[in-house]
XYZ file of C-alpha atoms in Angstrom:
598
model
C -13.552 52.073 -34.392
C -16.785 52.782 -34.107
C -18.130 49.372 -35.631
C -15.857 47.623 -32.728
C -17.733 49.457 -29.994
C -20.974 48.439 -31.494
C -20.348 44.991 -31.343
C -19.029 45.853 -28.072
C -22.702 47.280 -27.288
C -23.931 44.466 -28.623
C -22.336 41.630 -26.810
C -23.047 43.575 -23.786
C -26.710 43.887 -24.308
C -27.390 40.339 -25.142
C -25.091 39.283 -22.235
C -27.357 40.862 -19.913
C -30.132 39.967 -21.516
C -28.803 36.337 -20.980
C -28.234 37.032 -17.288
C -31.546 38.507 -17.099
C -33.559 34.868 -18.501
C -31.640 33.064 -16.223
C -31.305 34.796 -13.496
C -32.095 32.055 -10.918
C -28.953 29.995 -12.210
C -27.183 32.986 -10.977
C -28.721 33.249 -7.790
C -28.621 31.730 -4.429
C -26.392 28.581 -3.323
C -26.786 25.310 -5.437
C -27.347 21.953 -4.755
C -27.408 18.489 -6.488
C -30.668 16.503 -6.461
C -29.495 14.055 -4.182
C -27.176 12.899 -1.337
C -23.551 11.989 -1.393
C -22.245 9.061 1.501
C -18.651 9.215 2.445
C -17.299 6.213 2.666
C -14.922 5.232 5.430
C -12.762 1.841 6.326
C -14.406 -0.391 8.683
C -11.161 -0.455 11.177
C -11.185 3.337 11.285
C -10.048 4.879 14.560
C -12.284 7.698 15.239
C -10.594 11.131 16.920
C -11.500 13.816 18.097
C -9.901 17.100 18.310
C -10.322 19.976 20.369
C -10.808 23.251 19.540
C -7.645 25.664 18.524
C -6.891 28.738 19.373
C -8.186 32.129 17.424
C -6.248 35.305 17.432
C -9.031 37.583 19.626
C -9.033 40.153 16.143
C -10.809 37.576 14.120
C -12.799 35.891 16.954
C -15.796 38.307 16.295
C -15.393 37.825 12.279
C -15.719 34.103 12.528
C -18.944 34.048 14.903
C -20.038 36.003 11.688
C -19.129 33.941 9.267
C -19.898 30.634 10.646
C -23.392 32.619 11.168
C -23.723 33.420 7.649
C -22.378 29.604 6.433
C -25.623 28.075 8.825
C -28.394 30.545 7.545
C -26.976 29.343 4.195
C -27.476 25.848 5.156
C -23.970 24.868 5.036
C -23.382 24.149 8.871
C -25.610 23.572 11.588
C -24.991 23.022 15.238
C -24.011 20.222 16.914
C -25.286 19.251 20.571
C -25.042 15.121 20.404
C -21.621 13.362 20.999
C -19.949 12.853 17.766
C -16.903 9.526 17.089
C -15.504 12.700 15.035
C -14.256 15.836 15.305
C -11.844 17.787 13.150
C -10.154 21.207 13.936
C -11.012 24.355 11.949
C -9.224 26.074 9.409
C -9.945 29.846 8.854
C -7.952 32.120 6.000
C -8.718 35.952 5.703
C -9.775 37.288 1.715
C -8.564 39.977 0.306
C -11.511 41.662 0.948
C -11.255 41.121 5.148
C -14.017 37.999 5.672
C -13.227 34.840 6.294
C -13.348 31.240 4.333
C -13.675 28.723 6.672
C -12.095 25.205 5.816
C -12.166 21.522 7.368
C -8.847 20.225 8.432
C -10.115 16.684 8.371
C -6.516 15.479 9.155
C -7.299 12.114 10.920
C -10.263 11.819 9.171
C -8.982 11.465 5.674
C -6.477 8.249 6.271
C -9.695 6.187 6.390
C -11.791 7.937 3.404
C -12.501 5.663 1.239
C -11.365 7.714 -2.510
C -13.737 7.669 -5.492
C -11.213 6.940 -8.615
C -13.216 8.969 -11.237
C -11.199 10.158 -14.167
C -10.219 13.590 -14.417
C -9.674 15.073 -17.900
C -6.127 15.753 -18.434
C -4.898 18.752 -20.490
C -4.519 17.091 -23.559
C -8.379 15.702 -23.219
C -9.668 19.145 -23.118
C -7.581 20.279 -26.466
C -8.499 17.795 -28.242
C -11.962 18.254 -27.280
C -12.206 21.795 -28.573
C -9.887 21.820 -31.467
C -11.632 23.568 -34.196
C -13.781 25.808 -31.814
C -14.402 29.473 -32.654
C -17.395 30.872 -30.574
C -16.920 29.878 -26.089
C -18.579 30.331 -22.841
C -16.540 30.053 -19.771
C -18.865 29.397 -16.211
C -17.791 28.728 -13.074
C -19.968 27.128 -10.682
C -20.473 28.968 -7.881
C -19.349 27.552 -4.066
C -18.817 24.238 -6.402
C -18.003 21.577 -3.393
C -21.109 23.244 -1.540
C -23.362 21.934 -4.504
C -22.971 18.483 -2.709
C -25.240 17.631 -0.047
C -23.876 15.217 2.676
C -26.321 12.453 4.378
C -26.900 12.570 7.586
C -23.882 9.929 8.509
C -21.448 11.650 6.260
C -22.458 15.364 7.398
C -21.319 14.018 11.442
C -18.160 12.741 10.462
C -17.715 16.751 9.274
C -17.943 17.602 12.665
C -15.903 20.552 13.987
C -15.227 22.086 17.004
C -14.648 26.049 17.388
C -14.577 28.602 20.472
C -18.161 29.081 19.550
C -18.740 25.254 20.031
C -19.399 22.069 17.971
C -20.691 22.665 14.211
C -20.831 19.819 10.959
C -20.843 20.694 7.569
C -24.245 19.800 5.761
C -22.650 20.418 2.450
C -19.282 18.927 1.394
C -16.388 20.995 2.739
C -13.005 21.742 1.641
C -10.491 19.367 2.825
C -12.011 16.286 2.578
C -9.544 13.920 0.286
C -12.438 12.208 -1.757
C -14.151 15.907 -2.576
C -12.250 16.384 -5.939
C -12.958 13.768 -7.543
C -16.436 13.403 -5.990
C -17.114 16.540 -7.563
C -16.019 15.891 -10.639
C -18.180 13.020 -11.452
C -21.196 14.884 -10.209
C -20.524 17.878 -12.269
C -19.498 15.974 -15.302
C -23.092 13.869 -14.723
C -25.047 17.097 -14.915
C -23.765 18.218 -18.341
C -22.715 14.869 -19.650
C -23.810 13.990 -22.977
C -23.553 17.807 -24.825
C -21.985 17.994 -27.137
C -19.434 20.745 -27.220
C -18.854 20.965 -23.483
C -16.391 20.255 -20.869
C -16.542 20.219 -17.552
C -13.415 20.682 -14.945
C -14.083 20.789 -11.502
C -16.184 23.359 -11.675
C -15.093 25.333 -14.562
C -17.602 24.160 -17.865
C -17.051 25.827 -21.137
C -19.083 25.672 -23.684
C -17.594 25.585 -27.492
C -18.966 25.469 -31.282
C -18.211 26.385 -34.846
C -20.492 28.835 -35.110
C -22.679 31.415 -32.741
C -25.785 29.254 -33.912
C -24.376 26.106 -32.578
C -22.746 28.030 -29.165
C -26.183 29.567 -28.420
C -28.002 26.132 -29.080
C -25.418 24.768 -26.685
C -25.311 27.304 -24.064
C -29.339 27.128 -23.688
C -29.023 23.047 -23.314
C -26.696 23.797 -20.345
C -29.013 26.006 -18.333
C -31.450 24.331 -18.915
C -29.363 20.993 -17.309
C -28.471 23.652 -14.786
C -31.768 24.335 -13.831
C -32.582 20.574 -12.978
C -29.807 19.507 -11.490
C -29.470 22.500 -9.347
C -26.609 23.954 -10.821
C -25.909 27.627 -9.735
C -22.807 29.839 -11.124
C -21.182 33.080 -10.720
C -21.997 35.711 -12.338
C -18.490 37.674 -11.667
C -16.506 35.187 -13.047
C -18.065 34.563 -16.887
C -16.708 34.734 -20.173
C -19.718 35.188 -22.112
C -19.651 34.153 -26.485
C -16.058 35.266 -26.607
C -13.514 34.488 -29.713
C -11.062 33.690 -27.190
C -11.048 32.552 -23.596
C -9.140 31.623 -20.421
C -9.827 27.895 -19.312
C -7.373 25.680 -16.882
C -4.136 28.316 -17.874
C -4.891 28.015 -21.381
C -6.164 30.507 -24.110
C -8.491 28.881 -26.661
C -9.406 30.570 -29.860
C -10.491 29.742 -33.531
C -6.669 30.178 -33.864
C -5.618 27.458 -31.901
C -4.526 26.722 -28.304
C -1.762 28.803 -26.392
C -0.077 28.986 -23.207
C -1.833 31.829 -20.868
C 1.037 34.226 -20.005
C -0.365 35.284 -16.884
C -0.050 31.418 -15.982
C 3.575 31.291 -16.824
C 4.572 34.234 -14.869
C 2.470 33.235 -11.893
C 5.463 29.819 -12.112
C 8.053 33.059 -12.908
C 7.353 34.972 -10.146
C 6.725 32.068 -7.249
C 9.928 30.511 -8.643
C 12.214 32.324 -6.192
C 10.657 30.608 -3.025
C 12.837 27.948 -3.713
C 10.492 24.875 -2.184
C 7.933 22.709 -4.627
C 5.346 22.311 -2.073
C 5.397 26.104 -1.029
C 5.159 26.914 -4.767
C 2.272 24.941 -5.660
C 0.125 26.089 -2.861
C 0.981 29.361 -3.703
C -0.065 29.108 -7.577
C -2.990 27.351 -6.094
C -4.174 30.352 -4.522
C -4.298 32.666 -7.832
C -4.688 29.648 -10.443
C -5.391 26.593 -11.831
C -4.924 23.954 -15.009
C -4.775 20.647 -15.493
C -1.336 19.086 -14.599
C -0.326 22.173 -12.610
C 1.519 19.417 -10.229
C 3.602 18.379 -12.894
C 4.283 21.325 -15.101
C 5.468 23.183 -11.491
C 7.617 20.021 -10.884
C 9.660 20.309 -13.961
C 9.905 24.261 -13.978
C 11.642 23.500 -10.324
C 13.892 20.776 -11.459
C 15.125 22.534 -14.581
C 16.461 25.317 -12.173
C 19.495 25.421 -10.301
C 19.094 27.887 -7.090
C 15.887 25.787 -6.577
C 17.261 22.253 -5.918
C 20.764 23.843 -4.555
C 18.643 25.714 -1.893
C 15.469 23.274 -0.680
C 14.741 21.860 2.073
C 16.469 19.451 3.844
C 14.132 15.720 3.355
C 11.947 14.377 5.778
C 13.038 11.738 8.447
C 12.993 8.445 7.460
C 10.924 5.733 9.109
C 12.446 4.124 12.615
C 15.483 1.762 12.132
C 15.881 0.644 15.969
C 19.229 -0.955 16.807
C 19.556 -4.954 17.142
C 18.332 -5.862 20.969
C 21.197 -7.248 22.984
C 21.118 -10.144 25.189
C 24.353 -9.605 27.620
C 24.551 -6.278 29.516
C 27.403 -4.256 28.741
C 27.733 -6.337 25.210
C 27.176 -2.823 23.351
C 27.738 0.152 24.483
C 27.251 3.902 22.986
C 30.293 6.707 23.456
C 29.793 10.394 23.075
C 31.677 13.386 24.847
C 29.635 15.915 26.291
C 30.519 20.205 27.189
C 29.734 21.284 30.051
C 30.283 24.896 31.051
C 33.265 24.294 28.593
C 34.505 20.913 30.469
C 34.662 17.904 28.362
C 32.847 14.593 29.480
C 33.032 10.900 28.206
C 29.241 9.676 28.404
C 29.136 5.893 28.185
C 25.758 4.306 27.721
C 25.057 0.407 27.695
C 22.254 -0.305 25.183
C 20.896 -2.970 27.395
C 21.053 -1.883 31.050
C 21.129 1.962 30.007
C 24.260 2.406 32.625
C 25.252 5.586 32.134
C 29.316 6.126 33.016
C 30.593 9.760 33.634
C 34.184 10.251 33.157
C 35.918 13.995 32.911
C 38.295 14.462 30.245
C 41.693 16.032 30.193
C 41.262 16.687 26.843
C 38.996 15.541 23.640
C 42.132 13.751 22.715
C 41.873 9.493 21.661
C 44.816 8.795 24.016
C 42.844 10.669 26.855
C 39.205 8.626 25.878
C 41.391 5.527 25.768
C 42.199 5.981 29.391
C 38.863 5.772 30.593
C 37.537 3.280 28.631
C 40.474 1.313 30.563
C 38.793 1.896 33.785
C 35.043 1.237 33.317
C 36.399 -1.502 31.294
C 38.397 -3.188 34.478
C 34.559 -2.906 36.404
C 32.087 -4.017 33.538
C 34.081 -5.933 31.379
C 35.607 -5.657 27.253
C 32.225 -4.899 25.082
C 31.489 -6.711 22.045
C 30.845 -3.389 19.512
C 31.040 0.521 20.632
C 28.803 2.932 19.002
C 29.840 6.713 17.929
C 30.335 8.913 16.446
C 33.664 9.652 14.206
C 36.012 12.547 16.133
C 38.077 11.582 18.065
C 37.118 8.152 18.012
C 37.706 7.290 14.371
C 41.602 7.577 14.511
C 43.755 5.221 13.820
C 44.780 5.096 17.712
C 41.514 4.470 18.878
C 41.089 1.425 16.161
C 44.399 0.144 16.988
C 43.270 -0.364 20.671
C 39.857 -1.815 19.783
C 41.123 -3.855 17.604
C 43.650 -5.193 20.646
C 40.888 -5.981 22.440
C 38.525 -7.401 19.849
C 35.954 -4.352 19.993
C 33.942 -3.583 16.713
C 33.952 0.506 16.063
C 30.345 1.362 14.404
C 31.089 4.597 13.264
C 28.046 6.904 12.537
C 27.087 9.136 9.523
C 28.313 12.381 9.978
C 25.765 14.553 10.395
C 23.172 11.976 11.134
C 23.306 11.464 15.251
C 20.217 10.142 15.490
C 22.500 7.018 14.471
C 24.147 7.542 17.803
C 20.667 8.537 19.456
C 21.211 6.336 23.112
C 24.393 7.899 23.496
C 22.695 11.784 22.401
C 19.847 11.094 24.738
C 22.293 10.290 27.596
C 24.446 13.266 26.903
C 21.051 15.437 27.420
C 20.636 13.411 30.836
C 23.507 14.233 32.038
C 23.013 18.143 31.422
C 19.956 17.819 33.063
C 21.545 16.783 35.764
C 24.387 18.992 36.156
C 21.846 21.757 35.883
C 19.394 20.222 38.976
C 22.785 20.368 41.006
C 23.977 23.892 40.062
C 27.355 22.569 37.914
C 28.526 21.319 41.478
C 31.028 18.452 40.893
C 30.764 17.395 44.323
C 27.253 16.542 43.993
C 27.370 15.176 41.202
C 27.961 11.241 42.045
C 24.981 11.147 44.222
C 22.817 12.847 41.693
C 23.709 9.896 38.950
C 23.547 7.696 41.473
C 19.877 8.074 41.804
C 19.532 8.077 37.838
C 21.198 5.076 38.019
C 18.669 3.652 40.687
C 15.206 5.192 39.462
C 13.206 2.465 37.197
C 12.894 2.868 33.319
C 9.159 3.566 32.652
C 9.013 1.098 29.558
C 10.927 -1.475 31.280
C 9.948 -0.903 34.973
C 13.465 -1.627 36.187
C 16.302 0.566 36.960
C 19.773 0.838 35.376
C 21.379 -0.834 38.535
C 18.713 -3.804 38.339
C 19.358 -4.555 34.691
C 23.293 -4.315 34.882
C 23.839 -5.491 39.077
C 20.791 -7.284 39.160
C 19.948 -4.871 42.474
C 18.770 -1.857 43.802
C 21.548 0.155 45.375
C 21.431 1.505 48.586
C 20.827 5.336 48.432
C 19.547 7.552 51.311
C 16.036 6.984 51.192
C 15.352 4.230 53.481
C 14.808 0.751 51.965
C 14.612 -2.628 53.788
C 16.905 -5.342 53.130
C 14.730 -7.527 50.891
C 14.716 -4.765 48.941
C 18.695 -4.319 48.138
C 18.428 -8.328 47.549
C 19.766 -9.527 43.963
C 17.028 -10.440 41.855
C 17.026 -11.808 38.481
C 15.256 -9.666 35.965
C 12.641 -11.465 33.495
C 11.824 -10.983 30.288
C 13.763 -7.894 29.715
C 14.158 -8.802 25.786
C 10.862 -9.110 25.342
C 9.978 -5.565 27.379
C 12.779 -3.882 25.494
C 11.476 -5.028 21.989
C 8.029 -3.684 23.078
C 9.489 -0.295 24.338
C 11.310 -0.246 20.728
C 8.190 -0.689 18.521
C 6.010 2.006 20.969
C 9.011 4.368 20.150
C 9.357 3.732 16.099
C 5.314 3.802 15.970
C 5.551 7.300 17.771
C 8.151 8.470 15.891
C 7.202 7.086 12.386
C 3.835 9.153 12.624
C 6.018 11.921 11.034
C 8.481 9.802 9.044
C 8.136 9.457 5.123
C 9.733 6.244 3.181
C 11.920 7.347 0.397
C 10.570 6.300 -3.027
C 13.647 4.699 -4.887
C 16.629 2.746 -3.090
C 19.585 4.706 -3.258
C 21.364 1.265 -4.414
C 19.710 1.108 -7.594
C 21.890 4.740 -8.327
C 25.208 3.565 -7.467
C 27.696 4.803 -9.765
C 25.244 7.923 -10.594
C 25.092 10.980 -10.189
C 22.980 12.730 -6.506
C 22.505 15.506 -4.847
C 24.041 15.540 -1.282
C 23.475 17.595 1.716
C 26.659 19.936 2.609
C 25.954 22.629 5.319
C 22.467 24.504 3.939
C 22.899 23.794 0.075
C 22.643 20.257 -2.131
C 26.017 19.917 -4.361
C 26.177 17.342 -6.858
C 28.220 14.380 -6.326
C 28.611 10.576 -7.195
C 27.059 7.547 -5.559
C 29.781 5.322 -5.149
C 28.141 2.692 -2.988
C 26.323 1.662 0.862
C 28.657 1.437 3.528
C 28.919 -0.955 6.478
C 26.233 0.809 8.340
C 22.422 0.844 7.814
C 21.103 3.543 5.644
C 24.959 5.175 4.676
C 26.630 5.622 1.602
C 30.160 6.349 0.582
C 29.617 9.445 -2.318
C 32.614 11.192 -3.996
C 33.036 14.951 -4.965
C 34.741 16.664 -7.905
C 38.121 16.132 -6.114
C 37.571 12.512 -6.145
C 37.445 12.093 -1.952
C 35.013 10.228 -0.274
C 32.710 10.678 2.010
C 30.208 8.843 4.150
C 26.938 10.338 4.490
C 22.933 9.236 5.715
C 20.644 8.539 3.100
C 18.881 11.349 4.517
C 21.450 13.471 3.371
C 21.153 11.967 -0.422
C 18.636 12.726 -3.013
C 18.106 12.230 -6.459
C 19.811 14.130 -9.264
C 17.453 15.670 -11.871
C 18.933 15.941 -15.310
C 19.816 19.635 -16.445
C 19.247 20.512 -12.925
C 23.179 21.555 -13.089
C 22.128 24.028 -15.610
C 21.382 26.204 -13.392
C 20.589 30.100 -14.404
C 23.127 32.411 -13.071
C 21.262 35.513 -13.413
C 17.808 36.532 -13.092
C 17.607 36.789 -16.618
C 18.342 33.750 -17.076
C 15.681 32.216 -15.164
C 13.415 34.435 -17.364
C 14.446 32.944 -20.772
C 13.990 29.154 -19.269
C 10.510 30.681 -17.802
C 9.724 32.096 -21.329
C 10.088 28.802 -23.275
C 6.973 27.850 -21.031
C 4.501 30.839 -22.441
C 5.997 30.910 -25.701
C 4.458 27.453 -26.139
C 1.166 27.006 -28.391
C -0.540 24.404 -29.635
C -1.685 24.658 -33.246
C -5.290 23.159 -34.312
C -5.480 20.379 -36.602
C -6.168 22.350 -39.704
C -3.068 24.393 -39.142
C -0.707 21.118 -38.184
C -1.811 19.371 -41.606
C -0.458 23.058 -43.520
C 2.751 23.060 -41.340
């Protein structure tokens, strides 16, 4: 006992004594010897953003801190117009200051990337196999130790309530900082034997204390001219065994850190991959986090039964037609409990009103009869599938020769003319106080007021005139005119609408055709339940996919995602989501000595 504490005593005294020689390695904020540029793409659309919004409690703690980052030399003020300027990011420590971050959101689609190669977890094993004496650093502000020039430091521009600042060092956020980093860290150090440099975590490994303390002086001394500074909090000095990207390395071998495992453990329950890795990000770190986070999630159950729903798919605009009234787009709106059949042509954007006496096919049937006597049979009706996918609502289409497009259900955006008319007409409804009596006049003057992308009204694109409403209008006016180039204006309005709505929209990764006949995960109310791909239907982006009780349904591809294997092995009990968490930091990696004995 009392020869432990002595080497205890020991360790500590020539720890400090370490600390002590190089105490300006320890102190102050570093800095690389020499500039980095950040390359952007010549076509880059500069933007600027304008300041957001801070809650009034932590107003007076960031005109500190951004007070404290330019004495430091990190940020200085900006008073010359800038191309661009990102928005501010500010998260409170545990300790009640704030770190202040770039959200360089526009500004990183042009960044040109730096592909320098990061050393995977297997690198960094087989780098130190055979190890017995380490020295864990970690560089202190690491991304600050870069220096922007002056170019690069104004395209870190950001604005604040306390005006305009850019970041003279590199700042969080930027896409290309990682890996920047990386090779300028690895540069400082590169060539000593024994050492290994991640991000800004460097450890420094030997066979013996000699060797380690031969090592450890090389790298402050490469510290001290390249203007490397780290932190004296976080350092593992001459240790048997120590922590280094979630692993524990000692003359023993290589094992799992436990504390890494249950940080996947206890963020497990959150139930969404991208909420779980920024949470582990927050508390820890090791190389292939991503991944090993990834297949913890997909080996469990709850987690894929219970995440989110998947992004929007890019734009898929409907064909553009050339006759008016050739397509047309049926849905039934409720209003104040009254049904409505809502007829929209996809060219002229005619809206029909028509009140139901009930939701019934026969009772839809009847008006399509009359607005079909005044504007002609269409050519294809899109809708949605109750009531109108019965079979006596396909028996009278198919008298008249009308193709039924029948939309995913669930998926109305299909539908989305038809949806957005609905809302019209609830909007107007709402102007007039629910007064039936007014209500002709008011979609009268829907039907008369231009469409901004096309510049033409309703009437004009269906009658090929203005109709007469009250407002005075002369007689050259209410003349028939032939509208021109309304296919080209409508394809224009399309592609402004799929470029607005596609800034949000994500491509999925694999065709859903190359899984037919496999198993997926489809969307049913608020869970994913396991079913079979049996094939694309008639209608863009649907597929037919078949449960347990061998029925079929038609569903969005939205609504369809891939099936992990032994992701239907799902734990049914907390403890079971232990032991599949345990065969994670059970794991360790034996050195090479002890994997020729085994």
């Amino acid at each position: 006992m009392k020869s432990s504490k002595l080497v205890a005593e020991v360790a500590c005294s020539e720890e400090q004594i370490f600390m002590t020689k190089y105490n300006d390695v320890f102190d102050g904020l570093g800095k690389f010897p020499f500039k980095h540029h950040i390359t952007i793409k010549a076509d880059a659309k500069p933007s600027i953003r304008p300041a957001r919004r801070v809650p009034f409690r932590l107003k007076d703690r960031l005109k500190k801190a951004l007070g404290e980052l330019e004495n430091r030399g990190v940020i200085a003020r900006v008073d010359e117009p800038t191309e661009w300027v990102s928005n501010l990011v500010i998260a409170e420590k545990p300790n009640g200051s704030l770190r202040v971050c770039l959200d360089p959101k526009f500004l990183n689609e042009p960044i040109e990337r730096e592909r320098t190669y990061i050393p995977t977890r297997d690198d960094i094993k087989t780098a130190l196999q055979g190890k017995k004496i380490f020295t864990v650093m970690d560089m202190k502000d690491g991304f600050y130790h870069i220096e922007l020039d002056e170019e690069s430091s104004k395209l870190c521009t950001f604005s604040s309530p306390f005006g305009r600042y850019r970041f003279l060092r590199m700042p969080f956020g930027i896409s290309s900082a990682p890996e920047v980093f990386q090779k300028c860290s690895t540069s400082a150090f590169d060539g000593i034997e024994g050492v290994v440099v991640y991000f800004d975590d460097v450890i420094v490994a030997a066979e013996s204390e000699e060797k380690h303390d031969e090592l450890l002086k090389e790298v402050m001394e490469k510290a001290k001219q390249f203007g490397v500074k780290f932190n004296k909090s976080k350092m593992q000095f001459k240790q048997k065994s120590v922590k280094y990207v979630g692993l524990i390395f000692s003359s023993e071998g290589v094992s799992a850190d436990p504390k890494t495992d249950d940080h996947n453990t206890s963020i497990y329950s959150v139930n969404m991959e991208v909420k779980t890795k920024l949470k582990a990000r927050q508390s820890v770190f090791w190389p292939d986090m991503n991944r090993d986070i990834t297949n913890f999630i997909s080996r469990c159950g709850p987690c894929q039964k219970y995440q989110n729903k998947l992004p929007k798919e890019p734009l898929m605009s409907h064909s553009i037609p050339i006759l008016a009234f050739n397509k047309i787009g049926l849905d039934i709106a409720d209003v104040n409990g009254v049904p409505y059949l809502v007829t929209v042509g996809y060219y002229s954007k005619w809206i029909e009103v028509d009140k139901l006496k009930s939701k019934s096919a026969a009772s839809v049937i009847n008006c399509l009869k009359r607005i079909f006597q005044t504007s002609g049979i269409p050519k294809t009706i899109v809708t949605d599938n109750v009531p109108f996918n019965s079979y006596e609502m396909k028996e009278f289409a198919s008298d008249f020769d009308i193709e039924l497009c029948f939309i995913s259900p669930g998926h109305s955006q299909s539908n989305g003319l038809a949806e957005k008319s609905v809302g019209i007409i609830k909007k107007l409804f709402k102007k007039i106080n629910y007064d039936e009596k007014r209500f002709w006049y008011a979609l009268l003057e829907y039907r008369n007021s231009p469409i901004i992308d096309l510049g033409l009204s309703p009437a004009q694109l269906l009658h090929k005139r203005v109709l007469r409403i009250l407002i005075p209008s002369t007689t050259s006016t209410l003349k028939p005119a032939l509208p021109e180039n309304i296919g080209n204006k409508i394809e224009e309005s399309q592609k402004k609408q799929a470029l607005n709505y596609d800034k949000s929209a994500v491509k999925k990764k694999q065709d859903l055709c190359t899984q037919v006949g496999q198993r997926v995960l489809v969307r049913e109310g608020s869970v994913w339940i396991p079913k079979k791909l049996v094939g694309p239907a008639a209608v863009p982006r649907s597929f037919y996919v078949e449960g347990e009780d061998g029925r079929q349904l038609k569903r969005n591809s939205r609504w369809i995602r891939q099936f992990t294997q032994g992701q239907d092995r799902s734990p049914s009990s907390s403890s079971e989501a232990s032991h599949s968490s345990q065969s994670l930091t059970n794991r360790r990696y034996p050195t090479k000595k002890q994997s020729n004995k085994q």
